[in-house]
Amino acid sequence: MRYTHSHITFHWLTALLVLGLVASGHANSFEQADKGALNAHQLMGQALIIVVTLRILTRVVKRPAKAALVHAGWVRALASAVQLCLFCLLIAVFVTGDESASDLSNNMLLIPGDLAFARSDTGEVLLEVHYALKWALLALFGLHFAGAMKHTLIDRDGTLSAMWFSKT
């Protein structure tokens, strides 16, 4: 099974953007950087939702080949559940972060949310939810990465090569 070039590109762009968001969010939360970290965080978040949207559309239009039946049913089910949860969490983290950032007087949002809502108690709750969701997202990315390493280092079944740019 091989993924298309667009599937592979969107997968690795998602990973790179999430790593950038983690770094910029960390720098901003501990005030280790000037406002540039927050601006970079907002811009990467908006880029990420575009990539995720394109990735989902690509999956709908051009379904990837079915996984080989060499994997146990529970492994395929777990992989599908993790992937679905990753997509849902990416969207939820974006929505909560975008609405929370709408409250900033000098935000970098292309389409800011409702300012009154962002400044309300609900907007504050969304910011807290944004912070909490990032931990769930990072835990799922860790599980996803661990699965990829299991397939690569233990099973040696070529699963990772299906999501790599060149055949290995």
mmCIF file of C-alpha atoms in Angstrom:
data_model
loop_
_atom_site.group_PDB
_atom_site.id
_atom_site.type_symbol
_atom_site.label_atom_id
_atom_site.label_comp_id
_atom_site.label_asym_id
_atom_site.label_seq_id
_atom_site.Cartn_x
_atom_site.Cartn_y
_atom_site.Cartn_z
ATOM 1 C CA MET A 1 0.000 0.000 0.000
ATOM 2 C CA ARG A 2 1.349 3.424 -0.959
ATOM 3 C CA TYR A 3 -0.202 6.778 -0.202
ATOM 4 C CA THR A 4 -0.408 9.414 -2.927
ATOM 5 C CA HIS A 5 2.139 12.205 -3.027
ATOM 6 C CA SER A 6 -0.508 14.674 -1.823
ATOM 7 C CA HIS A 7 -1.421 12.448 1.154
ATOM 8 C CA ILE A 8 2.245 12.197 2.092
ATOM 9 C CA THR A 9 2.872 15.927 1.668
ATOM 10 C CA PHE A 10 -0.125 16.916 3.796
ATOM 11 C CA HIS A 11 0.832 14.353 6.466
ATOM 12 C CA TRP A 12 4.368 15.715 6.889
ATOM 13 C CA LEU A 13 3.258 19.359 6.608
ATOM 14 C CA THR A 14 0.815 18.655 9.442
ATOM 15 C CA ALA A 15 3.609 17.161 11.550
ATOM 16 C CA LEU A 16 5.963 20.092 10.887
ATOM 17 C CA LEU A 17 3.289 22.686 11.637
ATOM 18 C CA VAL A 18 2.317 20.947 14.875
ATOM 19 C CA LEU A 19 5.975 20.912 15.965
ATOM 20 C CA GLY A 20 6.209 24.619 15.123
ATOM 21 C CA LEU A 21 3.026 25.310 17.069
ATOM 22 C CA VAL A 22 4.348 23.425 20.083
ATOM 23 C CA ALA A 23 7.596 25.429 19.990
ATOM 24 C CA SER A 24 5.930 28.814 19.478
ATOM 25 C CA GLY A 25 3.212 28.078 22.027
ATOM 26 C CA HIS A 26 5.822 27.020 24.562
ATOM 27 C CA ALA A 27 7.935 30.118 23.920
ATOM 28 C CA ASN A 28 4.893 32.357 24.231
ATOM 29 C CA SER A 29 3.496 30.719 27.373
ATOM 30 C CA PHE A 30 6.747 31.190 29.255
ATOM 31 C CA GLU A 31 7.345 34.662 27.799
ATOM 32 C CA GLN A 32 10.683 33.486 26.405
ATOM 33 C CA ALA A 33 10.143 35.456 23.244
ATOM 34 C CA ASP A 34 8.667 38.741 22.213
ATOM 35 C CA LYS A 35 5.289 39.037 20.495
ATOM 36 C CA GLY A 36 6.839 37.281 17.494
ATOM 37 C CA ALA A 37 6.244 33.865 19.053
ATOM 38 C CA LEU A 38 2.528 34.554 19.464
ATOM 39 C CA ASN A 39 2.274 35.945 15.926
ATOM 40 C CA ALA A 40 4.090 32.897 14.538
ATOM 41 C CA HIS A 41 1.788 30.643 16.563
ATOM 42 C CA GLN A 42 -1.324 32.278 15.115
ATOM 43 C CA LEU A 43 -0.018 32.179 11.547
ATOM 44 C CA MET A 44 1.033 28.528 11.809
ATOM 45 C CA GLY A 45 -2.333 27.642 13.355
ATOM 46 C CA GLN A 46 -4.127 29.150 10.377
ATOM 47 C CA ALA A 47 -1.772 27.390 7.965
ATOM 48 C CA LEU A 48 -2.423 24.133 9.814
ATOM 49 C CA ILE A 49 -6.202 24.334 9.484
ATOM 50 C CA ILE A 50 -5.789 24.921 5.741
ATOM 51 C CA VAL A 51 -3.489 21.894 5.454
ATOM 52 C CA VAL A 52 -5.820 19.743 7.572
ATOM 53 C CA THR A 53 -8.815 20.811 5.460
ATOM 54 C CA LEU A 54 -6.941 19.957 2.255
ATOM 55 C CA ARG A 55 -5.817 16.694 3.787
ATOM 56 C CA ILE A 56 -9.378 15.715 4.664
ATOM 57 C CA LEU A 57 -10.633 16.729 1.206
ATOM 58 C CA THR A 58 -7.848 14.703 -0.400
ATOM 59 C CA ARG A 59 -8.830 11.660 1.664
ATOM 60 C CA VAL A 60 -12.465 12.052 0.577
ATOM 61 C CA VAL A 61 -11.641 12.523 -3.108
ATOM 62 C CA LYS A 62 -8.811 10.021 -3.354
ATOM 63 C CA ARG A 63 -9.158 7.376 -0.664
ATOM 64 C CA PRO A 64 -5.842 5.797 0.278
ATOM 65 C CA ALA A 65 -5.450 2.111 -0.453
ATOM 66 C CA LYS A 66 -6.680 -0.225 2.241
ATOM 67 C CA ALA A 67 -4.079 -1.360 4.738
ATOM 68 C CA ALA A 68 -2.732 -4.812 4.173
ATOM 69 C CA LEU A 69 -4.467 -7.439 6.233
ATOM 70 C CA VAL A 70 -1.120 -8.410 7.767
ATOM 71 C CA HIS A 71 -2.028 -6.234 10.742
ATOM 72 C CA ALA A 72 -4.325 -7.596 13.413
ATOM 73 C CA GLY A 73 -7.860 -6.229 13.414
ATOM 74 C CA TRP A 74 -7.339 -4.421 16.724
ATOM 75 C CA VAL A 75 -4.218 -2.715 15.306
ATOM 76 C CA ARG A 76 -6.153 -1.447 12.278
ATOM 77 C CA ALA A 77 -9.038 -0.337 14.512
ATOM 78 C CA LEU A 78 -6.671 1.466 16.903
ATOM 79 C CA ALA A 79 -4.887 3.188 14.006
ATOM 80 C CA SER A 80 -8.201 4.354 12.540
ATOM 81 C CA ALA A 81 -9.437 5.601 15.911
ATOM 82 C CA VAL A 82 -6.200 7.480 16.600
ATOM 83 C CA GLN A 83 -6.292 9.096 13.162
ATOM 84 C CA LEU A 84 -9.921 10.162 13.526
ATOM 85 C CA CYS A 85 -9.228 11.567 16.999
ATOM 86 C CA LEU A 86 -6.178 13.428 15.669
ATOM 87 C CA PHE A 87 -8.258 15.108 12.972
ATOM 88 C CA CYS A 88 -10.998 16.011 15.467
ATOM 89 C CA LEU A 89 -8.506 17.364 17.999
ATOM 90 C CA LEU A 90 -6.646 19.400 15.382
ATOM 91 C CA ILE A 91 -9.903 21.071 14.421
ATOM 92 C CA ALA A 92 -10.974 21.601 18.046
ATOM 93 C CA VAL A 93 -7.591 23.077 19.008
ATOM 94 C CA PHE A 94 -7.813 25.434 16.040
ATOM 95 C CA VAL A 95 -11.364 26.582 16.809
ATOM 96 C CA THR A 96 -10.643 27.215 20.487
ATOM 97 C CA GLY A 97 -7.331 28.953 19.758
ATOM 98 C CA ASP A 98 -8.715 31.054 16.924
ATOM 99 C CA GLU A 99 -11.624 32.292 19.005
ATOM 100 C CA SER A 100 -9.350 32.987 21.985
ATOM 101 C CA ALA A 101 -6.883 34.916 19.824
ATOM 102 C CA SER A 102 -9.737 37.077 18.533
ATOM 103 C CA ASP A 103 -9.571 38.833 21.899
ATOM 104 C CA LEU A 104 -6.041 40.077 21.250
ATOM 105 C CA SER A 105 -5.844 43.707 20.242
ATOM 106 C CA ASN A 106 -3.153 43.023 17.644
ATOM 107 C CA ASN A 107 -3.903 39.528 16.383
ATOM 108 C CA MET A 108 -2.661 37.969 13.151
ATOM 109 C CA LEU A 109 -5.943 36.266 12.271
ATOM 110 C CA LEU A 110 -7.197 36.344 8.706
ATOM 111 C CA ILE A 111 -10.781 35.940 9.906
ATOM 112 C CA PRO A 112 -11.076 36.842 13.594
ATOM 113 C CA GLY A 113 -14.011 35.623 15.622
ATOM 114 C CA ASP A 114 -16.547 37.722 17.449
ATOM 115 C CA LEU A 115 -14.700 40.101 19.791
ATOM 116 C CA ALA A 116 -17.516 40.297 22.359
ATOM 117 C CA PHE A 117 -17.710 36.498 22.517
ATOM 118 C CA ALA A 118 -13.930 36.153 22.790
ATOM 119 C CA ARG A 119 -13.887 38.594 25.711
ATOM 120 C CA SER A 120 -16.765 36.885 27.511
ATOM 121 C CA ASP A 121 -16.447 34.244 30.203
ATOM 122 C CA THR A 122 -17.059 31.633 27.518
ATOM 123 C CA GLY A 123 -14.094 33.000 25.565
ATOM 124 C CA GLU A 124 -11.919 32.586 28.651
ATOM 125 C CA VAL A 125 -13.149 29.013 29.020
ATOM 126 C CA LEU A 126 -12.257 28.362 25.376
ATOM 127 C CA LEU A 127 -8.693 29.479 26.064
ATOM 128 C CA GLU A 128 -8.480 27.001 28.949
ATOM 129 C CA VAL A 129 -9.971 24.298 26.726
ATOM 130 C CA HIS A 130 -7.362 25.170 24.077
ATOM 131 C CA TYR A 131 -4.598 24.587 26.640
ATOM 132 C CA ALA A 132 -6.135 21.304 27.793
ATOM 133 C CA LEU A 133 -6.715 19.995 24.271
ATOM 134 C CA LYS A 134 -3.072 20.516 23.386
ATOM 135 C CA TRP A 135 -2.128 17.832 25.948
ATOM 136 C CA ALA A 136 -4.616 15.376 24.491
ATOM 137 C CA LEU A 137 -3.319 16.184 21.012
ATOM 138 C CA LEU A 138 0.297 15.690 22.075
ATOM 139 C CA ALA A 139 -0.591 12.388 23.757
ATOM 140 C CA LEU A 140 -2.241 11.151 20.557
ATOM 141 C CA PHE A 141 0.714 12.307 18.462
ATOM 142 C CA GLY A 142 2.923 10.363 20.863
ATOM 143 C CA LEU A 143 0.768 7.256 20.407
ATOM 144 C CA HIS A 144 0.837 7.741 16.622
ATOM 145 C CA PHE A 145 4.636 8.115 16.672
ATOM 146 C CA ALA A 146 5.028 5.067 18.929
ATOM 147 C CA GLY A 147 2.944 3.029 16.505
ATOM 148 C CA ALA A 148 5.078 4.162 13.585
ATOM 149 C CA MET A 149 8.232 3.220 15.491
ATOM 150 C CA LYS A 150 6.765 -0.192 16.398
ATOM 151 C CA HIS A 151 6.044 -0.911 12.738
ATOM 152 C CA THR A 152 9.504 0.301 11.733
ATOM 153 C CA LEU A 153 11.756 -1.097 14.448
ATOM 154 C CA ILE A 154 9.909 -4.150 15.773
ATOM 155 C CA ASP A 155 7.565 -5.410 13.058
ATOM 156 C CA ARG A 156 9.738 -4.185 10.158
ATOM 157 C CA ASP A 157 6.652 -4.420 7.961
ATOM 158 C CA GLY A 158 7.197 -1.386 5.732
ATOM 159 C CA THR A 159 4.224 0.551 7.086
ATOM 160 C CA LEU A 160 6.235 3.768 7.451
ATOM 161 C CA SER A 161 7.533 3.540 3.886
ATOM 162 C CA ALA A 162 3.928 3.901 2.668
ATOM 163 C CA MET A 163 3.906 7.424 4.162
ATOM 164 C CA TRP A 164 7.407 8.385 2.992
ATOM 165 C CA PHE A 165 8.314 10.285 -0.177
ATOM 166 C CA SER A 166 10.532 7.616 -1.635
ATOM 167 C CA LYS A 167 10.118 3.889 -1.644
ATOM 168 C CA THR A 168 12.367 2.286 0.946
#
